[in-house]
PDB file of C-alpha atoms in Angstrom:
ATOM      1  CA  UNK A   1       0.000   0.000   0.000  1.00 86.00           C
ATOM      2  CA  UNK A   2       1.707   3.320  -0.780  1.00 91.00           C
ATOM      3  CA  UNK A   3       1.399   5.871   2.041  1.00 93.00           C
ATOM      4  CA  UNK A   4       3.196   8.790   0.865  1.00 96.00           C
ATOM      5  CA  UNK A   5       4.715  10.859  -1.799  1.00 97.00           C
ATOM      6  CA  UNK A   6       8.126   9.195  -1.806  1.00 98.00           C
ATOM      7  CA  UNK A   7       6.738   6.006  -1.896  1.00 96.00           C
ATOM      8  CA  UNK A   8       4.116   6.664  -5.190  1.00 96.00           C
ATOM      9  CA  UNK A   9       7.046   8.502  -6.672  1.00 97.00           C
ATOM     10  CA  UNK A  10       9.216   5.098  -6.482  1.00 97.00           C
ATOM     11  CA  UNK A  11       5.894   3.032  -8.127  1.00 94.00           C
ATOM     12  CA  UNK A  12       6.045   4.819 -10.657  1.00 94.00           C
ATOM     13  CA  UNK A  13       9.589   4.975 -11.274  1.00 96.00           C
ATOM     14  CA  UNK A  14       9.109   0.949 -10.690  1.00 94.00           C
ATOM     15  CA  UNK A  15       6.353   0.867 -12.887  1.00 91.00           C
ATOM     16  CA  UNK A  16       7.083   2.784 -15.849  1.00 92.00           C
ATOM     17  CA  UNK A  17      11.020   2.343 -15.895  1.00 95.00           C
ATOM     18  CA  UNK A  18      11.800   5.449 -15.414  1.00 96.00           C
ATOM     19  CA  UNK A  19      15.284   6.933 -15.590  1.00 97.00           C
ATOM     20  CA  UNK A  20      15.511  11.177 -15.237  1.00 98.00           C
ATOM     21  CA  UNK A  21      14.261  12.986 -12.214  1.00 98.00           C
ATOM     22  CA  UNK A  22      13.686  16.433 -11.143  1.00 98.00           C
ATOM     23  CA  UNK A  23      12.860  17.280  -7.657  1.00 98.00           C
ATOM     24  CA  UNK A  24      11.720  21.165  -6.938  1.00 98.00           C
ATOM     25  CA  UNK A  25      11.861  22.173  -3.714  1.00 98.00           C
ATOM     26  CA  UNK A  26      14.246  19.746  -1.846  1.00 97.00           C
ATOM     27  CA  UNK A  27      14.675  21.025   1.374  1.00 93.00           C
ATOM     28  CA  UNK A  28      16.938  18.333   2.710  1.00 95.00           C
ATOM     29  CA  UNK A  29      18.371  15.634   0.304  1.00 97.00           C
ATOM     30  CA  UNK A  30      17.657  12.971   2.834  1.00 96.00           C
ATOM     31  CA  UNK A  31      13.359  13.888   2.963  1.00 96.00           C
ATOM     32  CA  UNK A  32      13.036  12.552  -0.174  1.00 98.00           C
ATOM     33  CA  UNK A  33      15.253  13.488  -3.003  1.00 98.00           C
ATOM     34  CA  UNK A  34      18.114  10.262  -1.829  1.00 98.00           C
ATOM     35  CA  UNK A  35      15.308   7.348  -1.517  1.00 98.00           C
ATOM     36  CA  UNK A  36      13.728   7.966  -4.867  1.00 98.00           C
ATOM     37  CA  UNK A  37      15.010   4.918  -7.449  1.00 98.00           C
ATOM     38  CA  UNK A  38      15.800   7.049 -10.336  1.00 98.00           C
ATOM     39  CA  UNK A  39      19.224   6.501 -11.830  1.00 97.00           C
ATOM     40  CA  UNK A  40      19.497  10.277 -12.714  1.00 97.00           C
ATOM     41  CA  UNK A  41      18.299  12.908 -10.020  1.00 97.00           C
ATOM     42  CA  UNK A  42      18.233  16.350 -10.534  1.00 97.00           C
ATOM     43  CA  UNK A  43      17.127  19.003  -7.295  1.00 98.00           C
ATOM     44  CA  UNK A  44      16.350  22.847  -7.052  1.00 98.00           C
ATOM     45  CA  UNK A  45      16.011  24.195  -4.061  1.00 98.00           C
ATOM     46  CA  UNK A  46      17.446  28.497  -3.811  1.00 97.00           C
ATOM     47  CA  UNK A  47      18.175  27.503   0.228  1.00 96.00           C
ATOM     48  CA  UNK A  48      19.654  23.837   0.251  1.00 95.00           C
ATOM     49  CA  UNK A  49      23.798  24.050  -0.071  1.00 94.00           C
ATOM     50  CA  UNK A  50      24.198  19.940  -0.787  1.00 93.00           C
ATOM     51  CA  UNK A  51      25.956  18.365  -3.571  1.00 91.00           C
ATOM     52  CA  UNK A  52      23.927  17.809  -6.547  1.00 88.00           C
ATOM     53  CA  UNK A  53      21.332  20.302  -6.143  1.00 97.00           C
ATOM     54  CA  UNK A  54      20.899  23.678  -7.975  1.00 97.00           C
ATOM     55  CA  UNK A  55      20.809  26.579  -5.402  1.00 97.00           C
ATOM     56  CA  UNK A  56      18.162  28.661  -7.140  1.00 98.00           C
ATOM     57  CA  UNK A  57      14.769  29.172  -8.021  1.00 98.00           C
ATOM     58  CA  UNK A  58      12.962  26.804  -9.745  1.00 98.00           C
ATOM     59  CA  UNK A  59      12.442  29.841 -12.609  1.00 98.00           C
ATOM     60  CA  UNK A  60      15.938  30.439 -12.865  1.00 97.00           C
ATOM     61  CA  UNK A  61      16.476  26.647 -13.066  1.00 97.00           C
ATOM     62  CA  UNK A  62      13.815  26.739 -15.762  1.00 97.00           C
ATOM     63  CA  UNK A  63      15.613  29.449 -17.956  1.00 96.00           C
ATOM     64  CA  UNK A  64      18.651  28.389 -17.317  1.00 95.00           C
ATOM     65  CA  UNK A  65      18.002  24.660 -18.822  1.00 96.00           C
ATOM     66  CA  UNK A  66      16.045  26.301 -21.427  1.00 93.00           C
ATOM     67  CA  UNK A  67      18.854  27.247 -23.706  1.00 89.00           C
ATOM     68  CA  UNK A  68      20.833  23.672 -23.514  1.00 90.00           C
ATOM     69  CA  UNK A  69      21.086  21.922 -26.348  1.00 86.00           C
ATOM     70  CA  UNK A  70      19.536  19.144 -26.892  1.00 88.00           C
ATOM     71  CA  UNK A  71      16.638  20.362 -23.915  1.00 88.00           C
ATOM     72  CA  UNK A  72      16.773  17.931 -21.411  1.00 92.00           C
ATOM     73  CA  UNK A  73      13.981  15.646 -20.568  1.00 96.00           C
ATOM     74  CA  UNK A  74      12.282  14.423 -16.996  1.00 97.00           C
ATOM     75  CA  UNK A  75      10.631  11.336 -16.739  1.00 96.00           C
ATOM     76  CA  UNK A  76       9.233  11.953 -13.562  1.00 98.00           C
ATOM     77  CA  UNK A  77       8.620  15.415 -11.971  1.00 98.00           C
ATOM     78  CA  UNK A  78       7.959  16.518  -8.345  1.00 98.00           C
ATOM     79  CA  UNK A  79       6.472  19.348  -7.236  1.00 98.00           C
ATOM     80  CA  UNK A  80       7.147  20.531  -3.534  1.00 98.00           C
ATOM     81  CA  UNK A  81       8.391  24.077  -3.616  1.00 96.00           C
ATOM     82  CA  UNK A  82       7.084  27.197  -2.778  1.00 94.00           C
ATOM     83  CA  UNK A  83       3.445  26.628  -1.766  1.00 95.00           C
ATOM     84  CA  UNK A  84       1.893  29.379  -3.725  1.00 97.00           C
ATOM     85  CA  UNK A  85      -0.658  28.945  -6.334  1.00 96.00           C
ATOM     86  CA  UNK A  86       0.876  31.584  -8.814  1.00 97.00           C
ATOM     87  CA  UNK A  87       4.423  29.557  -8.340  1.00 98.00           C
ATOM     88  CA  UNK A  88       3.314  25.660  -8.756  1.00 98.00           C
ATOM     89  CA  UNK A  89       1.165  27.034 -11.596  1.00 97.00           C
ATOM     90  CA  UNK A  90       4.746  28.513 -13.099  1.00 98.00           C
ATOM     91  CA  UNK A  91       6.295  24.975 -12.152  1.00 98.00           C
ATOM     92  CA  UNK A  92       3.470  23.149 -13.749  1.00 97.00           C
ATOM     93  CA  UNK A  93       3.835  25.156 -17.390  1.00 96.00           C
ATOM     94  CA  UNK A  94       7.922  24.934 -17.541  1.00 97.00           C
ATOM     95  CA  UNK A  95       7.890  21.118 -16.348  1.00 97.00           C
ATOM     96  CA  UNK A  96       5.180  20.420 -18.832  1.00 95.00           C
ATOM     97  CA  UNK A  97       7.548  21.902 -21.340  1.00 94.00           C
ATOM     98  CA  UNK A  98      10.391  19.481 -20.120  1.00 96.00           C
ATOM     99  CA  UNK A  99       8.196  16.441 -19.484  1.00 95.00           C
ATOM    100  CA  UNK A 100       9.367  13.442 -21.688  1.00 94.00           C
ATOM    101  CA  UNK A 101       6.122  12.238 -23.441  1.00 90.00           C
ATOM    102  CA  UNK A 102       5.660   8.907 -21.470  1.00 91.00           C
ATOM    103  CA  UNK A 103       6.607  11.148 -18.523  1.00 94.00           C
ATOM    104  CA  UNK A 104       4.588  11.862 -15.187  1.00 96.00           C
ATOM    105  CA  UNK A 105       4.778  14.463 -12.715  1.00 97.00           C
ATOM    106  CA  UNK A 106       3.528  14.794  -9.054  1.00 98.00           C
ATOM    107  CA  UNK A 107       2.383  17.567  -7.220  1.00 98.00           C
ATOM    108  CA  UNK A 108       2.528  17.720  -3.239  1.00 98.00           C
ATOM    109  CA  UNK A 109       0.170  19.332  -0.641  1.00 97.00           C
ATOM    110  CA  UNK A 110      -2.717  19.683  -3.100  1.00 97.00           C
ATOM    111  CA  UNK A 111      -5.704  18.411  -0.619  1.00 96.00           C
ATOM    112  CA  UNK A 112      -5.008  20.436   2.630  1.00 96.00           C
ATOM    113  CA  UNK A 113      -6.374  19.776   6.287  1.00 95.00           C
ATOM    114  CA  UNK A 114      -7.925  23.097   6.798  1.00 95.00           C
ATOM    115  CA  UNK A 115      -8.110  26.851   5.773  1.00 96.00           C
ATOM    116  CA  UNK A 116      -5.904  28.137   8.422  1.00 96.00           C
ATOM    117  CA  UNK A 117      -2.953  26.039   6.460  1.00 95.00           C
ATOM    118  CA  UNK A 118      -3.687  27.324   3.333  1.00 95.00           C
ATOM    119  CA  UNK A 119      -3.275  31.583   4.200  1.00 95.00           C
ATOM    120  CA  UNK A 120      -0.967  32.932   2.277  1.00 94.00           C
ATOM    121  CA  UNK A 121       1.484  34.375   3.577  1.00 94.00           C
ATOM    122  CA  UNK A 122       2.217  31.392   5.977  1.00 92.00           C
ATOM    123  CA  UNK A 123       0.330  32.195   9.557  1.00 93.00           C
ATOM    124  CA  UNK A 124       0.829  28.432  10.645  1.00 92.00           C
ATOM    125  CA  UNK A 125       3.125  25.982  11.514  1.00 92.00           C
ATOM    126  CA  UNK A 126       1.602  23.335   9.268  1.00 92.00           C
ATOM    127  CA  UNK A 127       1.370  24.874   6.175  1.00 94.00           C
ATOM    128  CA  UNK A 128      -0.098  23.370   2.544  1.00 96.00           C
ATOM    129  CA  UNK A 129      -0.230  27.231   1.015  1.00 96.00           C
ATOM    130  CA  UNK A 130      -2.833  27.749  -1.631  1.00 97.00           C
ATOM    131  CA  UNK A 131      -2.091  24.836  -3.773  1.00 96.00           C
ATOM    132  CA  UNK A 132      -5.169  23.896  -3.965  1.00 96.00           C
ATOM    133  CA  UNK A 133      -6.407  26.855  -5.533  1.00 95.00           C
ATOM    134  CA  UNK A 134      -4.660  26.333  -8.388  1.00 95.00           C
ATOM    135  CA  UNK A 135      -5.022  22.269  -8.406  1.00 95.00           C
ATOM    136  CA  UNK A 136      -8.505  23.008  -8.969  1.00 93.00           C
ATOM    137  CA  UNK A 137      -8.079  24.507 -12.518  1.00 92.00           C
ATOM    138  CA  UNK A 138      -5.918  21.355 -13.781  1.00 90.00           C
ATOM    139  CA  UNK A 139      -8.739  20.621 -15.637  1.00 85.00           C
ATOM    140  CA  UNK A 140      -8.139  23.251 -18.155  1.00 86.00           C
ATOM    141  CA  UNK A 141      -4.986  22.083 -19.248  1.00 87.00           C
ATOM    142  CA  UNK A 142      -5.352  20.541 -22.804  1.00 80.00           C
ATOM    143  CA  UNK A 143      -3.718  17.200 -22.904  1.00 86.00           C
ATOM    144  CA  UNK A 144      -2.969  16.164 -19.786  1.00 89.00           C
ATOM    145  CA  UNK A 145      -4.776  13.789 -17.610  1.00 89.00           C
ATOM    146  CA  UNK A 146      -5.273  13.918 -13.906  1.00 92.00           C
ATOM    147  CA  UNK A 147      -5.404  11.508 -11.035  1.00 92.00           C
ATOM    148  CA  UNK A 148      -5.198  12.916  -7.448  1.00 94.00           C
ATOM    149  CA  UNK A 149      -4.763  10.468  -4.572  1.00 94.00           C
ATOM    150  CA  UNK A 150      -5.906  11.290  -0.958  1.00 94.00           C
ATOM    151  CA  UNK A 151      -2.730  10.505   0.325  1.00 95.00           C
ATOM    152  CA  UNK A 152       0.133  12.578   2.507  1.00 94.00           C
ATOM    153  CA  UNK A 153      -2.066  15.767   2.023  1.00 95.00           C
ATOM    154  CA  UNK A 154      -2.779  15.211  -1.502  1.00 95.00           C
ATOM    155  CA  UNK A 155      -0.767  14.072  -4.063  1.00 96.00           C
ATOM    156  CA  UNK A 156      -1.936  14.535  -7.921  1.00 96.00           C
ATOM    157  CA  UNK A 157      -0.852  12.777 -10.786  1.00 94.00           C
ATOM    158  CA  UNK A 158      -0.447  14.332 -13.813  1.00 95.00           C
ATOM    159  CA  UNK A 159       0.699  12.879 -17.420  1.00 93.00           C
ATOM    160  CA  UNK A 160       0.637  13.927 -20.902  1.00 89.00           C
ATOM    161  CA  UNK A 161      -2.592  12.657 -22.779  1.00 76.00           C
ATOM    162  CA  UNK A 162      -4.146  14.093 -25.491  1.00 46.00           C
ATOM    163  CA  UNK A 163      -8.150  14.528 -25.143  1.00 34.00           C
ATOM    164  CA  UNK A 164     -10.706  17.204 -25.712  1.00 38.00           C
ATOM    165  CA  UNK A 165     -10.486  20.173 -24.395  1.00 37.00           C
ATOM    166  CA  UNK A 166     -11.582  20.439 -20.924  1.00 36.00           C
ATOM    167  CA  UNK A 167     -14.143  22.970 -19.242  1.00 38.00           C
ATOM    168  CA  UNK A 168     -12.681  26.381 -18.502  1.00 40.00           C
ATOM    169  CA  UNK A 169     -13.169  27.002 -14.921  1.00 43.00           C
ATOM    170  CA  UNK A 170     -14.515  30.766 -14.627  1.00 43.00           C
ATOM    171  CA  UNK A 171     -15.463  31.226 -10.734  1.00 48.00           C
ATOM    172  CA  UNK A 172     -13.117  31.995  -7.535  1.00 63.00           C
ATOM    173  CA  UNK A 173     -11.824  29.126  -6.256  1.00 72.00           C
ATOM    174  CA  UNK A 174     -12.468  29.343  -2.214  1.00 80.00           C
ATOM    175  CA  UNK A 175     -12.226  26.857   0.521  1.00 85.00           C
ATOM    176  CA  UNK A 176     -15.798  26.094  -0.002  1.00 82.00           C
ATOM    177  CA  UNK A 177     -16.657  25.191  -3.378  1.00 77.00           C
ATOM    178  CA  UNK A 178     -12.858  23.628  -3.176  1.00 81.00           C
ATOM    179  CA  UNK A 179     -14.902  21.260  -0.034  1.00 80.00           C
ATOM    180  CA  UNK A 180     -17.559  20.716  -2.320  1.00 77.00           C
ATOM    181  CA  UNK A 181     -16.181  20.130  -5.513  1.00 76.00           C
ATOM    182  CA  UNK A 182     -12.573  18.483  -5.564  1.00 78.00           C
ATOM    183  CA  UNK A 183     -13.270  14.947  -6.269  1.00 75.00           C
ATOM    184  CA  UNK A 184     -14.516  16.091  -9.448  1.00 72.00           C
ATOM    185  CA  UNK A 185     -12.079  18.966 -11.268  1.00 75.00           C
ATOM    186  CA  UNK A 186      -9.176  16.817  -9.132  1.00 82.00           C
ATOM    187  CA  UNK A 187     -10.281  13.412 -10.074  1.00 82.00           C
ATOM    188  CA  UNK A 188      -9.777  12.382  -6.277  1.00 83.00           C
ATOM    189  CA  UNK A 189      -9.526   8.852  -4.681  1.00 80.00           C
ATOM    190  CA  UNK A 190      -8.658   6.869  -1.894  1.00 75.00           C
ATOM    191  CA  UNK A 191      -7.671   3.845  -3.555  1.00 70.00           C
ATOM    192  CA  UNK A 192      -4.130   4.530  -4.742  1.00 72.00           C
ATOM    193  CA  UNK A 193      -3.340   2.322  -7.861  1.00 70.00           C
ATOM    194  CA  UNK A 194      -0.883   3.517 -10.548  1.00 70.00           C
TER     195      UNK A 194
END
């Protein structure tokens, strides 16, 4: 039974064979970033001074990797950085961009506890940010599929798929119609299988 991000993030890797990984927001290698199965790791993270990972934002990271040539390519993707909607939104469009096609990537803290957690700026000690917010629009990304398990505060799925276009979501997102309507625009379920 997978519990938690690091674990779904190895399935998958298990599953799906796959090879290059890029971790934003690492924090501290040993969280997450050294028990994930991937044979080539790459981390961003503008406050962690380890080996290995790029001390900057994940937008500089982003145009910095833009201009290499050929454009590198992530198999699997995780999203754990700064909390805001207007910055995972950012992460979401420039991984897209360097997702391989057969590619997945993961996004953390997406099905918060409670509204206290979620004020931006941070107020609490356990803090998801507004994540959610934006997790609720996925839906109008063209080709891309969703999957969001109830897991470690949310973790969603994403993957390249191409299918019609989705409903544009034109309302304010607020903690209650995000209580009343996440299962659906998140695709959310208990039952984690990959």
């Amino acid at each position: 039974m997978i519990r938690n991000h690091t674990e779904l993030l190895n399935a998958m890797a298990s599953k799906y064979s796959l090879n290059n990984y890029l971790e934003i927001g690492v924090q501290s290698k040993s969280q997450n970033y050294n028990k994930i199965i991937c044979p080539n790791k790459t981390g961003v993270d503008p406050a962690v001074v380890e080996p290995g990972i790029a001390r900057m934002t994940s937008d500089a990271y982003f145009n910095l990797i833009e201009n290499n040539n050929p454009l590198p390519s992530f198999d699997l993707i995780f999203i754990d950085g700064d909390h805001t909607k207007e910055q995972v939104k950012r992460d979401f469009e420039n991984s897209l961009r360097f997702l391989s096609d057969t590619g997945f990537i993961v996004i953390h803290d997406v099905l918060p506890e409670n509204e206290a957690g979620t004020i931006v700026p941070r107020e609490t000690k356990q803090w998801w940010g507004d994540v959610y917010k934006w997790a609720m629009t996925i839906k109008t990304y063209s080709n891309t599929r969703v999957k969001t398990f109830n897991i470690d505060n949310g973790c969603m799925l994403v993957w390249k798929e191409c299918h019609d276009e989705w409903a544009v979501i034109d309302r304010q997102i607020n903690w209650e119609n995000y209580l009343e309507q996440r299962k659906f625009w998140m695709n959310v379920t208990d039952a984690v299988e990959i």
